[in-house]
PDB file of C-alpha atoms in Angstrom:
ATOM      1  CA  UNK V  28       3.672  -4.003  -5.046  1.00  0.00           C
ATOM      2  CA  UNK V  29       2.339  -7.067  -3.300  1.00  0.00           C
ATOM      3  CA  UNK V  30       2.050  -7.603   0.445  1.00  0.00           C
ATOM      4  CA  UNK V  31       1.664 -11.179   1.711  1.00  0.00           C
ATOM      5  CA  UNK V  32       0.754 -12.648   5.088  1.00  0.00           C
ATOM      6  CA  UNK V  33      -2.267 -12.043   7.288  1.00  0.00           C
ATOM      7  CA  UNK V  34      -3.147  -8.836   5.464  1.00  0.00           C
ATOM      8  CA  UNK V  35      -6.845  -9.260   4.695  1.00  0.00           C
ATOM      9  CA  UNK V  36      -9.556  -8.755   7.287  1.00  0.00           C
ATOM     10  CA  UNK V  37      -7.246  -6.586   9.414  1.00  0.00           C
ATOM     11  CA  UNK V  38      -8.046  -3.148   7.913  1.00  0.00           C
ATOM     12  CA  UNK V  39      -4.842  -3.161   5.862  1.00  0.00           C
ATOM     13  CA  UNK V  40      -6.391  -1.333   2.899  1.00  0.00           C
ATOM     14  CA  UNK V  41      -8.092   1.313   4.995  1.00  0.00           C
ATOM     15  CA  UNK V  42      -4.934   1.968   7.000  1.00  0.00           C
ATOM     16  CA  UNK V  43      -2.882   2.097   3.809  1.00  0.00           C
ATOM     17  CA  UNK V  44      -5.127   4.913   2.573  1.00  0.00           C
ATOM     18  CA  UNK V  45      -4.627   6.807   5.850  1.00  0.00           C
ATOM     19  CA  UNK V  46      -0.832   6.403   5.722  1.00  0.00           C
ATOM     20  CA  UNK V  47      -0.691   7.288   2.009  1.00  0.00           C
ATOM     21  CA  UNK V  48      -2.784  10.427   2.541  1.00  0.00           C
ATOM     22  CA  UNK V  49      -0.596  11.446   5.482  1.00  0.00           C
ATOM     23  CA  UNK V  50       2.445  11.306   3.181  1.00  0.00           C
ATOM     24  CA  UNK V  51       0.676  12.846   0.156  1.00  0.00           C
ATOM     25  CA  UNK V  52       1.083   9.627  -1.842  1.00  0.00           C
ATOM     26  CA  UNK V  53      -1.473   8.821  -4.548  1.00  0.00           C
ATOM     27  CA  UNK V  54      -2.556   5.477  -6.048  1.00  0.00           C
ATOM     28  CA  UNK V  55      -4.728   2.595  -4.941  1.00  0.00           C
ATOM     29  CA  UNK V  56      -4.838  -0.591  -2.863  1.00  0.00           C
ATOM     30  CA  UNK V  57      -6.917  -3.763  -3.231  1.00  0.00           C
ATOM     31  CA  UNK V  58      -7.285  -7.306  -1.908  1.00  0.00           C
ATOM     32  CA  UNK V  59      -6.367 -10.181  -4.205  1.00  0.00           C
ATOM     33  CA  UNK V  60      -8.109 -13.546  -4.316  1.00  0.00           C
ATOM     34  CA  UNK V  61      -4.893 -15.316  -3.281  1.00  0.00           C
ATOM     35  CA  UNK V  62      -4.897 -13.515   0.097  1.00  0.00           C
ATOM     36  CA  UNK V  63      -2.335 -10.844  -0.737  1.00  0.00           C
ATOM     37  CA  UNK V  64      -2.848  -7.104  -0.968  1.00  0.00           C
ATOM     38  CA  UNK V  65      -1.758  -5.209  -4.084  1.00  0.00           C
ATOM     39  CA  UNK V  66      -0.879  -1.517  -3.999  1.00  0.00           C
ATOM     40  CA  UNK V  67       0.236   1.066  -6.536  1.00  0.00           C
ATOM     41  CA  UNK V  68       1.854   4.213  -5.134  1.00  0.00           C
ATOM     42  CA  UNK V  69       2.910   7.506  -6.703  1.00  0.00           C
ATOM     43  CA  UNK V  70       4.645  10.447  -5.100  1.00  0.00           C
ATOM     44  CA  UNK V  71       8.072  11.750  -4.303  1.00  0.00           C
ATOM     45  CA  UNK V  72      10.652   9.144  -3.399  1.00  0.00           C
ATOM     46  CA  UNK V  73      10.859   9.949   0.311  1.00  0.00           C
ATOM     47  CA  UNK V  74       7.085   9.898   0.823  1.00  0.00           C
ATOM     48  CA  UNK V  75       6.639   6.639  -1.101  1.00  0.00           C
ATOM     49  CA  UNK V  76       9.491   5.120   0.927  1.00  0.00           C
ATOM     50  CA  UNK V  77       7.673   6.020   4.152  1.00  0.00           C
ATOM     51  CA  UNK V  78       4.546   4.173   3.002  1.00  0.00           C
ATOM     52  CA  UNK V  79       6.604   1.169   1.883  1.00  0.00           C
ATOM     53  CA  UNK V  80       8.326   1.122   5.286  1.00  0.00           C
ATOM     54  CA  UNK V  81       4.887   1.018   6.927  1.00  0.00           C
ATOM     55  CA  UNK V  82       3.929  -1.965   4.706  1.00  0.00           C
ATOM     56  CA  UNK V  83       6.499  -4.137   6.514  1.00  0.00           C
ATOM     57  CA  UNK V  84       4.550  -3.763   9.779  1.00  0.00           C
ATOM     58  CA  UNK V  85       1.039  -2.883   8.624  1.00  0.00           C
ATOM     59  CA  UNK V  86      -1.816  -2.239  11.045  1.00  0.00           C
ATOM     60  CA  UNK V  87      -1.770  -3.825  14.532  1.00  0.00           C
ATOM     61  CA  UNK V  88      -3.586  -7.085  13.639  1.00  0.00           C
ATOM     62  CA  UNK V  89      -1.637  -7.731  10.425  1.00  0.00           C
ATOM     63  CA  UNK V  90       1.212 -10.222  10.126  1.00  0.00           C
ATOM     64  CA  UNK V  91       3.303  -9.271   7.094  1.00  0.00           C
ATOM     65  CA  UNK V  92       5.380 -12.130   5.689  1.00  0.00           C
ATOM     66  CA  UNK V  93       6.648 -10.535   2.469  1.00  0.00           C
ATOM     67  CA  UNK V  94       6.611  -7.267   0.535  1.00  0.00           C
ATOM     68  CA  UNK V  95       7.413  -7.435  -3.181  1.00  0.00           C
ATOM     69  CA  UNK V  96       8.292  -4.077  -4.711  1.00  0.00           C
ATOM     70  CA  UNK V  97       8.451  -3.127  -8.372  1.00  0.00           C
ATOM     71  CA  UNK V  98       9.531   0.418  -9.189  1.00  0.00           C
ATOM     72  CA  UNK V  99       8.319   2.200 -12.309  1.00  0.00           C
ATOM     73  CA  UNK V 100       8.687   5.703 -13.695  1.00  0.00           C
ATOM     74  CA  UNK V 101       6.493   8.286 -11.945  1.00  0.00           C
ATOM     75  CA  UNK V 102       3.936   9.661 -14.410  1.00  0.00           C
ATOM     76  CA  UNK V 103       1.449  11.467 -12.148  1.00  0.00           C
ATOM     77  CA  UNK V 104      -1.393   9.153 -13.117  1.00  0.00           C
ATOM     78  CA  UNK V 105      -3.471   9.405  -9.929  1.00  0.00           C
ATOM     79  CA  UNK V 106      -5.326  12.319  -8.326  1.00  0.00           C
ATOM     80  CA  UNK V 107      -5.785  10.804  -4.863  1.00  0.00           C
ATOM     81  CA  UNK V 108      -5.553   7.496  -3.025  1.00  0.00           C
ATOM     82  CA  UNK V 109      -8.414   5.013  -3.158  1.00  0.00           C
ATOM     83  CA  UNK V 110      -9.337   1.609  -1.830  1.00  0.00           C
ATOM     84  CA  UNK V 111     -10.571  -0.714  -4.574  1.00  0.00           C
ATOM     85  CA  UNK V 112     -13.261  -3.220  -3.587  1.00  0.00           C
TER      86      UNK V 112
END
């Protein structure tokens, strides 16, 4: 998924990892050169939905303009949640 707005330089990735870990969601998050944040999430539907819901607000200094979601089949690819740099 892609999150657009003022989402870089506001600890969005670090807070995403905290929220994902709280909900036992695995995957990764990274900044993109175009200013958006990209995230891949895996977990049960309710837990992933909680993280997605958080994306619409983000951390306190973020201003989220858009969240684009693409669902795929869960395959258990990830062991934890990491921030890509």
